[in-house]
Amino acid sequence: MEARRGSGAAALPSPRPSRRCGVPAALVLGPPTRSACLSLAGLSLLAEEPHGAAPVGFLQELPSCQSARRRRGGTQERRPALLGTAGSRGDPARALPQETGEQAECPARELPVCMAEKRRTRHSQQAETECLSRWEKWRRTSRKSLKKALSEVKGLSSYLVLWRRDIHSIEGKFGTGIQSYFSFLRFLVLLNFIIFILMFSFVTLPTIISKYGLFNSTIAYISPKNTDICTIYKPSGNKGLVYFYTYLKDLLSGTGFLEVTSLFYGYYSIDAVWISIMRYNLPLAYLLATFAYLALSFLWIIKRSVEGFKHNLVHDADPFQSYCNKVFAGWDFCITDPSAARLKHRSLQHELQTDLQEEKLKQKIAERGMGEKLRIYSLRIFINIIVIAILSGCFYSIYRVTVFSQENSNDIDSANSQVNLLVQYLPSMVITLANFIGPLIFEFLIKFEEYTPAFEIKLTLLRCVFVRLASIGVLLFSLWSQISGCGSDKCKPCGYNYKLYPCWESDVGQEMYKLMIFDFIVILAVALFADFPRKLLVTHCSCKLVQWFGQKEFAISDNVLEIIYGQTICFIGTFFSPLLPAIATIKYFIIFYVKKIVLIHTRKPAAKPIRASSSNFFFLVVLLIGLLLAFVPLAFSIARIPSSKACGPFMNFNTSWEVIPDTILGFPTGLQQFLFGISSEAFAVPFFVILCIIMFYVIALARAHKRVVEQLREQLVLESRDKMFLIRKIAEAQK
């Protein structure tokens, strides 16, 4: 038997041996894998048969070889190329020396091999170390020590992560879907804190230092170029003895004593701060700090969303792969609570049922006749008209209420402070009401449109996002229509309505402040006066109606849209209220504990949870939409609307943007020419063309990678077929 086996092995070609399993690289169709090891075993057994075919001829019978022959035209001349050592099939053999060198540098415990192979690799590495010079030994030792030290520092730094234990506890009890919401909330706390540090360091702190005369600093106040009616600004600060509720009203509305603090734009009426002999240009720092926090937020969101995009891309690439993921990798091993485990079991069952229902619905859609299609499309058009009408009504209500609030908030007698506060908060109330009623109507209407379950969720969320974020845009549009579109001669002296808005930036900041405060009050009120009473009724009341309502579910998407709405307000309002990120940081810090208590004690997890990877990506995409929405009003305010002539650091500029060219004019001539050159069309057009070329190259590269992935996927399928083919041959040979 051994002689026969040896003769069979001698009949095989003898190319350079492969790294794994001892399989000749020239005989393996693709990378050496377990199927290649099985192929060699099958070949060795088949070679024992005296009447067996030659190994090369036997390889021609493999399904993968026949498939490749069909793709190449089926000519006999190309058969050696399928087996040959040249071309793509020989790439693994040519790459062996490089892979071996990489393995030699890699620690043995990190290699994806069995323990015996790891021991042999470790012994060989130790033997190689003995032959090295002292310098090489010291370099390797220091590299290992540095890597170990960095690993220990990284491990210790994980204990400093904010809410680490709380989030791990939530993850263990409720799964990764709900944990992703609290991780996203932590991200917003850190983002707002960094924005606050940025604005405080470059805008607020120099102003405070200069006003108190610290570090031998002085102030160069802005002297208006034209001392006319445009420069009259009398903040409504409290003077003398006032009632306590007046302070409470000012705290809620941002007026009174808060209007003259560093919270709002009008406080920073300083042109320069002199610290010793150094001149600090505050208007330039104010504008650059605004650009910096927008760029920082954009880059950070993009960086975090890339990982979720990869998961979504892989998850949505192949429906069959999605089924495999749910069956073989759908369980969340972070769950430690039995009730959470039962919930996860039900959610997986629900996902599989939903997928089957969706497949049935797709089959039903494919079998629809022309009359059925006309009925459904007509119904969808009618429902979309209703949705557009609802959105138009919400936006028109916000516009009219904002105009009414701005025109009448200062006309009411100061004795009626409660009525005045109510009038000031009317826009915030209407926006909150629209954000509450709109999603309920959309969830009811979507049931009649007969979409697939997955598309129903996406379309409903898209409509809810549009309502929440567009309402802020409508509010700002109505404000700017009052500020710059007065339509009579009263705007000509200053370019804006100076009588109603002598410092319009502070007024916009107050509106953003009121939206932020009212949103926080609503979140607390819902937790205290809705969730807790409902939990008590469900627990202690046996009424069938109460039990039918039951506990409210912790809907992740609704809670995320809630905090993204507040974060979009912060993105827009930071330019008009530099300390607004500090308020947002405190707000989200408190909301974390409020939502944690609500989740544990008053609500139950959603029956249809979403996957953590897809939810993280969805959160960041909606946040990115909110940030891009914030770009538009800020760019319009900075570049188009005339800046206030009575307050702020841009008094002596027509617009806030003019501080940039004014600063450039103070540079040396060569630097001026360079900066104006890169901002001209002569530079912009070639730069745009180069960007387009790079973009096309990246797109072509991505398509090539996609084709390679498809080929590798086909190769895996063919390898599995080869394995089954060899198993059948081995079974026939053993009979």
XYZ file of C-alpha atoms in Angstrom:
735
model
C 0.000 0.000 0.000
C 2.824 2.428 0.884
C 4.579 1.616 -2.361
C 1.422 2.204 -4.322
C 0.851 5.488 -2.478
C 4.390 6.544 -3.212
C 4.017 5.748 -6.880
C 0.812 7.738 -6.998
C 2.468 10.681 -5.343
C 5.399 10.465 -7.717
C 3.060 10.909 -10.615
C 2.106 14.336 -9.327
C 4.002 17.468 -10.433
C 6.425 18.865 -7.901
C 6.068 22.648 -7.744
C 7.090 24.705 -4.716
C 5.068 23.556 -1.682
C 2.396 25.861 -0.307
C 2.459 27.411 3.149
C -0.620 25.576 4.425
C -1.408 21.888 4.467
C 1.505 21.011 2.198
C -0.687 21.499 -0.883
C 1.150 22.322 -4.120
C 0.197 25.867 -5.041
C -0.073 25.002 -8.732
C -2.746 22.398 -8.019
C -4.958 24.572 -5.852
C -7.660 26.595 -7.562
C -7.428 29.715 -5.429
C -5.926 30.274 -1.992
C -4.943 27.164 -0.014
C -7.805 26.288 2.307
C -9.289 23.276 4.059
C -10.889 22.214 0.813
C -7.407 22.190 -0.715
C -6.237 19.879 2.076
C -9.210 17.651 1.366
C -8.391 17.793 -2.326
C -4.883 16.481 -1.663
C -6.247 13.719 0.542
C -8.700 12.792 -2.155
C -5.982 12.781 -4.784
C -3.762 10.553 -2.679
C -6.566 8.060 -2.130
C -7.608 8.122 -5.747
C -4.003 7.619 -6.792
C -4.059 4.243 -4.978
C -6.444 2.882 -7.604
C -4.541 1.123 -10.369
C -7.115 2.117 -12.984
C -7.530 5.700 -11.697
C -7.047 8.618 -14.028
C -3.904 10.683 -13.941
C -4.015 13.478 -11.348
C -3.896 16.208 -14.007
C -6.737 14.543 -15.874
C -8.602 14.079 -12.630
C -8.343 17.786 -11.861
C -10.067 18.458 -15.192
C -13.158 16.756 -13.738
C -13.460 19.181 -10.785
C -16.526 21.470 -10.975
C -14.351 24.565 -10.543
C -12.126 23.560 -13.467
C -15.098 22.856 -15.705
C -16.679 26.187 -14.756
C -13.450 28.030 -15.571
C -13.194 26.149 -18.881
C -16.714 27.235 -19.834
C -15.921 30.865 -19.014
C -12.742 30.739 -21.129
C -14.378 29.165 -24.143
C -13.720 25.478 -23.502
C -10.598 25.157 -25.707
C -8.125 22.464 -24.912
C -5.191 24.837 -25.397
C -6.249 26.834 -22.363
C -6.451 23.908 -20.004
C -2.874 24.262 -18.778
C -3.590 27.856 -17.872
C -6.242 26.659 -15.490
C -3.679 24.583 -13.679
C -0.589 26.534 -14.570
C 1.877 28.352 -12.439
C 1.575 31.594 -14.360
C -1.094 34.251 -14.139
C -3.488 34.741 -11.296
C -3.369 31.088 -10.255
C 0.314 31.415 -9.466
C -0.094 34.545 -7.338
C -0.248 32.655 -4.031
C 2.990 30.872 -4.846
C 4.755 34.104 -5.767
C 3.499 35.806 -2.623
C 4.878 33.092 -0.344
C 8.213 34.704 0.571
C 6.531 37.963 1.585
C 3.883 36.160 3.661
C 6.559 34.061 5.336
C 8.485 37.196 6.278
C 5.347 38.768 7.704
C 4.684 35.631 9.727
C 8.204 35.697 11.128
C 7.627 39.210 12.507
C 4.146 38.423 13.828
C 3.909 36.991 17.389
C 3.164 33.276 17.442
C 0.026 33.665 19.554
C -1.574 35.923 16.914
C -1.201 33.431 14.052
C -4.417 31.695 12.882
C -2.944 28.173 13.218
C -3.166 25.283 15.657
C -1.179 25.146 18.918
C 1.438 22.734 17.573
C 2.142 25.048 14.648
C 2.348 28.024 17.028
C 4.921 26.181 19.144
C 7.019 25.356 16.075
C 6.794 28.988 14.921
C 7.829 30.237 18.351
C 10.828 27.870 18.468
C 11.898 28.954 14.985
C 11.591 32.627 15.978
C 13.701 32.022 19.076
C 16.320 30.217 16.988
C 16.413 33.139 14.557
C 16.831 35.569 17.462
C 19.983 33.771 18.601
C 21.658 34.597 15.293
C 20.844 38.317 15.417
C 23.217 41.102 16.359
C 22.984 42.947 19.664
C 21.518 46.001 17.993
C 18.795 43.923 16.310
C 18.021 42.103 19.575
C 17.743 45.403 21.462
C 15.492 46.858 18.763
C 13.134 43.872 18.847
C 13.030 43.873 22.641
C 12.320 47.596 22.821
C 9.609 47.247 20.172
C 7.896 44.496 22.178
C 8.196 46.511 25.402
C 6.724 49.608 23.767
C 3.860 47.588 22.290
C 3.129 46.032 25.682
C 3.241 49.427 27.417
C 0.862 50.935 24.855
C -1.493 47.989 25.291
C -1.515 48.470 29.071
C -2.118 52.210 28.736
C -4.993 51.523 26.343
C -6.447 49.047 28.816
C -6.193 51.526 31.673
C -7.677 54.351 29.597
C -10.782 52.251 28.967
C -11.655 52.695 32.648
C -11.768 56.485 32.121
C -14.482 56.261 29.465
C -17.607 58.158 30.459
C -20.500 55.924 31.663
C -18.536 52.757 30.847
C -20.200 50.576 33.487
C -23.656 52.028 32.932
C -23.564 51.361 29.189
C -22.199 47.850 29.695
C -25.017 47.168 32.161
C -27.624 48.432 29.686
C -26.043 46.326 26.962
C -26.222 43.223 29.140
C -29.872 43.742 30.063
C -31.361 45.100 26.845
C -28.943 44.219 24.041
C -26.755 46.180 21.659
C -29.601 48.027 19.925
C -30.560 50.083 22.991
C -26.903 50.290 24.027
C -26.154 52.027 20.713
C -28.608 54.817 21.647
C -26.834 55.525 24.946
C -23.425 55.332 23.256
C -24.671 57.888 20.741
C -25.852 60.088 23.611
C -22.371 59.866 25.139
C -20.889 60.889 21.791
C -23.078 64.002 21.726
C -22.004 64.909 25.280
C -18.330 64.700 24.277
C -18.926 66.565 21.006
C -20.733 69.447 22.716
C -18.109 69.610 25.448
C -15.300 69.937 22.885
C -17.261 72.603 20.971
C -17.746 74.476 24.248
C -14.005 74.268 25.021
C -13.250 75.583 21.534
C -15.615 78.562 21.733
C -14.760 79.356 25.340
C -10.991 79.249 24.743
C -10.907 81.430 21.630
C -13.904 83.747 22.145
C -15.185 83.950 25.713
C -11.965 83.602 27.718
C -10.019 86.417 25.943
C -13.009 88.721 26.450
C -13.284 87.902 30.161
C -9.521 88.273 30.659
C -9.491 91.653 28.962
C -12.561 93.013 30.772
C -11.084 92.165 34.177
C -7.624 93.446 33.211
C -5.792 90.160 33.822
C -2.267 89.491 32.468
C -1.712 93.173 31.714
C -4.424 93.107 29.070
C -6.443 95.974 27.641
C -9.518 96.286 25.439
C -9.963 98.058 22.135
C -13.706 98.652 22.043
C -15.338 99.047 18.674
C -16.140 102.647 17.878
C -18.965 102.712 15.326
C -18.061 104.465 12.084
C -21.508 106.030 11.862
C -23.097 107.183 15.118
C -26.652 107.157 13.835
C -29.885 105.381 14.609
C -28.366 102.018 13.651
C -26.085 102.038 16.706
C -28.830 102.472 19.311
C -29.129 99.330 21.438
C -30.562 99.273 24.941
C -30.680 95.726 26.345
C -33.596 95.039 28.648
C -31.422 94.227 31.634
C -33.033 94.241 35.061
C -32.273 97.337 37.118
C -33.022 97.808 40.789
C -35.202 95.495 42.872
C -37.198 92.974 40.839
C -39.447 90.067 41.681
C -38.199 86.496 41.771
C -40.480 85.351 38.936
C -38.853 88.025 36.754
C -35.522 86.215 37.125
C -37.278 82.927 36.363
C -38.852 84.437 33.232
C -35.464 85.785 32.122
C -33.898 82.387 32.745
C -36.500 80.701 30.530
C -36.557 83.294 27.744
C -32.937 84.491 27.657
C -33.909 88.129 28.166
C -33.278 90.500 31.054
C -30.077 89.836 32.960
C -29.097 86.975 30.601
C -29.183 89.233 27.547
C -26.150 91.227 28.721
C -24.047 88.192 29.727
C -21.467 86.252 27.719
C -24.172 83.779 26.730
C -25.220 85.843 23.709
C -23.593 87.499 20.720
C -24.152 91.102 21.848
C -21.739 90.746 24.780
C -18.668 90.484 22.491
C -18.510 94.082 21.243
C -14.703 94.107 21.223
C -12.402 94.693 18.282
C -9.098 93.505 19.775
C -7.562 92.315 23.032
C -4.043 93.447 23.880
C -2.153 91.006 26.076
C 1.218 92.645 26.693
C 2.376 93.488 23.133
C 0.267 90.858 21.368
C -2.923 91.882 19.563
C -5.741 89.322 19.532
C -8.222 89.901 16.703
C -11.543 88.877 18.305
C -13.788 89.222 15.198
C -11.461 86.953 13.224
C -11.221 84.478 16.123
C -15.034 84.459 16.453
C -15.522 83.570 12.788
C -12.682 81.018 12.609
C -13.906 79.301 15.785
C -17.331 78.933 14.124
C -15.745 77.337 11.054
C -13.612 75.129 13.309
C -16.495 73.635 15.308
C -18.493 72.967 12.130
C -15.492 71.277 10.467
C -14.687 69.309 13.614
C -18.254 68.059 13.913
C -18.363 67.116 10.234
C -15.086 65.166 10.296
C -15.901 63.402 13.567
C -19.339 62.321 12.349
C -17.878 61.088 9.043
C -15.171 59.137 10.872
C -17.673 57.395 13.130
C -20.130 56.667 10.323
C -17.577 54.891 8.108
C -17.599 51.764 10.296
C -21.389 51.561 10.276
C -21.404 52.115 6.515
C -19.112 49.106 6.065
C -21.426 46.916 8.151
C -24.480 48.105 6.227
C -22.762 47.569 2.894
C -21.857 43.997 3.783
C -25.252 43.312 5.355
C -27.267 44.598 2.394
C -25.034 43.162 -0.322
C -26.665 39.751 -0.465
C -30.049 38.690 0.978
C -28.800 35.140 1.431
C -25.891 36.483 3.461
C -28.398 38.375 5.608
C -30.212 35.109 6.364
C -26.921 33.406 7.243
C -26.016 36.257 9.576
C -29.320 35.991 11.402
C -29.149 32.207 11.735
C -25.471 31.769 12.576
C -24.384 35.186 13.932
C -27.593 36.865 15.049
C -27.308 36.131 18.754
C -26.074 38.928 21.019
C -23.586 37.329 23.419
C -23.399 40.522 25.514
C -26.849 39.755 26.971
C -26.754 38.477 30.558
C -30.331 39.082 31.683
C -32.812 36.166 31.143
C -35.680 38.467 30.180
C -33.437 40.247 27.683
C -32.418 36.852 26.284
C -36.066 35.909 25.797
C -36.683 39.288 24.143
C -33.721 38.751 21.803
C -35.039 35.289 20.955
C -38.409 36.762 20.050
C -36.790 39.539 18.037
C -34.766 37.055 15.965
C -37.921 35.046 15.375
C -39.723 38.238 14.377
C -36.911 39.209 11.972
C -37.051 35.833 10.237
C -40.839 36.005 10.022
C -40.601 39.548 8.650
C -38.098 38.432 6.023
C -40.379 35.597 4.953
C -43.361 37.953 4.820
C -41.307 40.408 2.789
C -40.384 37.696 0.303
C -44.035 36.725 0.011
C -44.972 40.380 -0.479
C -42.322 40.754 -3.196
C -43.749 37.701 -4.918
C -47.229 39.177 -4.596
C -46.011 42.498 -6.030
C -44.510 40.656 -9.002
C -47.860 38.971 -9.683
C -49.932 42.174 -9.592
C -52.031 43.018 -12.595
C -52.363 46.387 -14.281
C -55.597 47.265 -12.475
C -54.112 46.459 -9.079
C -51.036 48.574 -9.838
C -53.158 51.541 -10.872
C -55.209 51.269 -7.660
C -52.113 51.158 -5.413
C -50.282 53.960 -7.235
C -53.373 56.177 -7.139
C -53.754 55.512 -3.416
C -50.087 56.318 -2.781
C -50.328 59.566 -4.730
C -53.417 60.542 -2.729
C -51.723 59.711 0.605
C -48.592 61.650 -0.375
C -50.770 64.645 -1.214
C -52.237 64.364 2.313
C -48.703 64.173 3.780
C -47.621 67.249 1.828
C -50.741 69.090 3.011
C -49.987 68.172 6.636
C -46.372 69.326 6.274
C -47.467 72.561 4.611
C -49.965 73.208 7.403
C -47.301 72.607 10.062
C -44.792 74.878 8.362
C -47.316 77.649 7.729
C -48.426 77.490 11.377
C -44.809 77.795 12.534
C -44.292 80.771 10.212
C -47.413 82.650 11.334
C -46.813 81.953 15.026
C -43.192 83.120 14.788
C -44.214 86.364 13.089
C -46.917 86.937 15.707
C -44.495 86.207 18.556
C -41.847 88.575 17.242
C -44.287 91.410 16.627
C -46.198 91.158 19.927
C -43.727 89.898 22.546
C -42.439 93.419 23.220
C -45.797 95.170 22.885
C -47.380 93.461 25.889
C -47.290 95.366 29.141
C -44.484 94.247 31.447
C -47.071 93.645 34.199
C -48.394 90.699 32.212
C -45.082 88.833 32.319
C -46.776 85.423 32.178
C -48.584 86.342 28.959
C -45.370 87.779 27.537
C -43.504 84.555 28.329
C -46.273 82.524 26.703
C -46.129 84.657 23.556
C -42.335 84.259 23.397
C -42.624 80.476 23.689
C -45.387 80.094 21.081
C -42.998 79.045 18.252
C -41.366 76.405 20.470
C -44.762 75.055 21.506
C -46.049 74.827 17.936
C -42.848 73.112 16.748
C -43.066 70.567 19.589
C -46.743 69.943 18.819
C -45.952 69.380 15.127
C -43.127 66.989 16.060
C -45.575 65.008 18.229
C -48.637 64.868 15.967
C -46.896 64.509 12.605
C -45.217 61.095 13.232
C -48.480 59.651 14.616
C -50.336 60.576 11.423
C -47.520 59.240 9.229
C -47.490 55.880 11.044
C -51.242 55.574 10.474
C -51.137 56.507 6.767
C -48.182 54.280 5.866
C -50.281 51.158 6.544
C -52.489 51.881 3.507
C -49.603 52.317 1.034
C -48.710 48.579 0.969
C -44.940 48.910 1.054
C -42.583 46.227 2.304
C -42.030 46.296 6.104
C -38.419 47.478 5.786
C -39.359 50.298 3.396
C -42.271 51.318 5.643
C -39.857 51.944 8.530
C -37.418 53.901 6.339
C -40.110 56.075 4.759
C -41.755 56.850 8.117
C -38.409 57.799 9.647
C -37.592 59.952 6.631
C -40.852 61.862 7.010
C -40.306 62.299 10.765
C -36.762 63.580 10.184
C -38.066 66.038 7.615
C -40.723 67.369 10.010
C -38.288 67.867 12.908
C -35.421 69.422 10.981
C -37.427 71.414 8.456
C -39.412 73.042 11.269
C -36.187 74.673 12.492
C -35.528 75.932 8.964
C -39.018 77.408 8.739
C -38.507 79.155 12.085
C -35.250 80.716 10.886
C -36.810 81.705 7.564
C -39.645 83.481 9.346
C -37.132 85.247 11.602
C -35.046 86.435 8.665
C -38.131 87.595 6.810
C -38.772 89.866 9.794
C -35.136 90.938 10.117
C -34.243 91.752 6.508
C -37.506 91.746 4.576
C -39.316 94.681 6.164
C -40.407 95.983 2.723
C -40.327 99.722 3.504
C -37.834 102.543 3.908
C -37.115 101.684 7.545
C -34.572 99.047 6.420
C -32.560 101.355 4.161
C -30.308 103.058 6.758
C -28.942 99.789 8.218
C -29.951 97.068 5.779
C -32.172 95.352 8.357
C -35.094 96.132 10.649
C -33.097 98.049 13.278
C -36.206 99.193 15.180
C -37.467 95.717 15.983
C -34.040 94.022 15.945
C -31.262 96.453 16.971
C -29.077 93.390 17.718
C -30.661 90.699 15.580
C -27.943 88.092 16.246
C -28.771 88.093 19.955
C -32.475 87.755 19.109
C -31.784 84.671 16.970
C -29.608 83.315 19.787
C -32.492 83.798 22.218
C -34.821 81.833 19.926
C -32.319 78.954 19.756
C -31.908 79.144 23.531
C -35.669 78.938 24.053
C -35.947 75.965 21.712
C -33.182 74.195 23.639
C -34.731 74.891 27.057
C -38.273 74.012 25.988
C -37.120 70.743 24.411
C -35.395 69.834 27.694
C -38.534 70.704 29.694
C -40.695 68.541 27.415
C -38.368 65.524 27.832
C -38.460 65.844 31.614
C -42.236 66.426 31.660
C -42.934 63.323 29.548
C -40.798 61.202 31.894
C -42.371 62.578 35.088
C -46.006 63.124 34.125
C -46.573 60.468 31.450
C -44.218 57.504 31.807
C -44.240 57.121 35.591
C -48.044 57.454 36.034
C -48.580 54.990 33.179
C -46.215 52.502 34.834
C -48.071 52.831 38.164
C -51.439 52.302 36.474
C -50.241 49.223 34.599
C -48.681 47.765 37.756
C -51.475 48.428 40.255
C -54.628 48.615 38.120
C -56.208 45.438 36.733
C -58.565 47.251 34.369
C -58.580 45.613 30.932
C -58.308 48.944 29.132
C -55.226 49.922 31.159
C -53.662 46.490 30.652
C -54.391 46.735 26.924
C -52.408 49.969 26.725
C -49.620 48.427 28.835
C -46.144 49.876 29.232
C -44.850 52.107 26.515
C -42.029 50.735 24.386
C -38.605 52.373 24.356
C -38.580 53.305 20.672
C -34.945 53.900 19.724
C -35.639 55.841 16.528
C -38.010 58.320 18.240
C -35.549 58.978 21.061
C -32.700 59.476 18.596
C -34.698 61.946 16.500
C -35.479 63.777 19.732
C -31.849 64.377 20.665
C -30.727 65.034 17.061
C -33.347 67.778 16.882
C -31.758 69.383 19.958
C -28.255 68.922 18.543
C -29.220 70.635 15.281
C -30.434 73.596 17.350
C -27.024 73.630 19.044
C -25.166 73.550 15.700
C -27.129 76.575 14.455
C -27.259 78.526 17.709
C -23.562 78.340 18.694
C -22.694 81.243 16.367
C -25.384 83.428 17.968
C -24.886 82.081 21.502
C -21.272 80.917 22.033
C -22.010 79.210 25.361
C -24.976 77.212 24.052
C -22.810 74.017 23.739
C -22.246 74.152 27.508
C -26.023 74.129 28.040
C -26.341 71.250 25.555
C -23.631 69.293 27.413
C -25.452 69.674 30.745
C -28.770 68.883 29.067
C -27.587 65.606 27.503
C -25.738 64.655 30.682
C -29.026 64.853 32.619
C -31.003 63.213 29.805
C -28.706 60.172 29.976
C -29.752 59.427 33.551
C -33.391 60.315 32.880
C -33.560 57.928 29.926
C -31.739 55.235 31.885
C -34.273 55.430 34.727
C -37.167 55.525 32.249
C -35.819 52.466 30.416
C -35.248 50.386 33.539
C -38.343 51.322 35.537
C -41.117 52.604 33.255
C -40.708 51.310 29.714
C -40.053 48.027 27.971
C -37.705 47.352 25.043
C -39.234 47.542 21.584
C -40.653 44.307 20.190
C -38.952 45.113 16.876
C -35.415 46.114 17.841
C -32.955 47.273 15.213
C -29.455 45.941 14.716
C -26.685 47.889 16.499
C -24.515 48.366 13.405
C -27.389 49.635 11.249
C -28.726 51.809 14.071
C -25.354 53.475 14.672
C -25.079 54.279 10.980
C -28.650 55.599 10.902
C -28.051 57.833 13.937
C -24.940 59.368 12.396
C -26.546 59.848 8.968
C -29.467 61.755 10.502
C -27.030 63.798 12.615
C -25.041 64.567 9.464
C -28.249 65.742 7.778
C -28.861 68.038 10.755
C -25.318 69.409 10.495
C -25.680 70.037 6.753
C -28.978 71.788 7.468
C -27.134 73.997 9.966
C -24.619 74.988 7.280
C -27.285 76.721 5.196
C -28.645 79.299 7.711
C -25.194 79.953 9.139
C -23.689 80.575 5.704
C -26.607 82.856 4.829
C -26.249 84.786 8.113
C -22.486 85.196 7.747
C -22.305 86.062 4.046
C -25.611 87.737 3.127
C -27.432 89.394 6.041
C -25.869 92.719 7.171
C -24.344 92.427 10.627
C -25.743 94.484 13.494
C -24.263 97.962 13.824
C -25.152 98.243 17.515
C -23.584 95.102 19.018
C -21.203 92.243 18.422
C -17.657 91.998 17.073
C -18.685 92.719 13.448
C -20.109 96.219 13.981
C -17.815 97.900 11.473
C -18.282 95.270 8.745
C -21.166 95.057 6.314
C -21.295 91.278 6.816
C -19.479 88.915 9.142
C -17.537 87.419 6.224
C -15.819 90.732 5.430
C -13.431 90.237 8.349
C -11.603 87.592 6.249
C -10.627 89.811 3.263
C -9.976 92.708 5.652
C -7.491 90.557 7.572
C -5.840 89.317 4.366
C -5.209 92.916 3.276
C -2.912 93.273 6.292
C -0.668 90.410 5.128
C 2.488 90.855 3.011
C 1.932 91.331 -0.711
C 3.188 87.895 -1.724
C 0.957 86.116 0.754
C -2.012 88.255 -0.359
C -1.468 87.268 -3.980
C -1.200 83.607 -3.023
C -4.424 83.638 -0.956
C -6.380 85.596 -3.550
C -4.992 83.251 -6.225
C -6.228 80.075 -4.570
C -9.645 81.690 -4.097
C -9.934 82.721 -7.774
C -11.528 80.843 -10.658
C -8.115 80.178 -12.215
C -7.325 77.881 -9.280
C -10.828 76.618 -8.535
C -11.519 75.170 -12.018
C -8.323 73.026 -12.304
C -8.730 71.976 -8.673
C -12.291 70.858 -9.382
C -11.136 68.946 -12.479
C -8.430 67.168 -10.464
C -10.977 66.283 -7.787
C -13.269 64.826 -10.465
C -10.418 62.730 -11.863
C -9.569 61.437 -8.399
C -13.241 60.690 -7.781
C -13.539 58.739 -11.038
C -10.394 56.809 -10.165
C -11.765 55.912 -6.736
C -15.078 54.842 -8.285
C -13.254 52.643 -10.814
C -11.133 51.168 -8.035
C -14.235 50.437 -5.969
C -15.862 48.688 -8.931
C -12.721 46.614 -9.462
C -12.705 45.636 -5.799
C -16.361 44.716 -6.081
C -15.610 42.437 -9.022
C -12.784 40.816 -7.064
C -15.129 40.230 -4.139
C -17.679 38.641 -6.454
C -14.995 36.391 -7.939
C -13.815 35.359 -4.489
C -17.396 34.611 -3.493
C -17.820 32.449 -6.598
C -14.546 30.742 -5.788
C -15.800 29.855 -2.310
C -18.901 28.310 -3.859
C -16.787 26.344 -6.315
C -14.496 25.143 -3.538
C -17.484 23.790 -1.646
C -18.576 21.976 -4.819
C -15.056 20.603 -5.266
C -15.166 19.334 -1.699
C -18.453 17.503 -2.270
C -17.124 16.117 -5.556
C -13.984 14.785 -3.854
C -16.001 13.286 -0.994
C -18.088 11.369 -3.513
C -14.977 10.186 -5.344
C -13.340 9.108 -2.075
C -16.476 7.182 -1.132
C -16.499 5.476 -4.538
C -12.777 4.664 -4.264
C -13.179 3.094 -0.848
C -15.964 0.738 -1.978
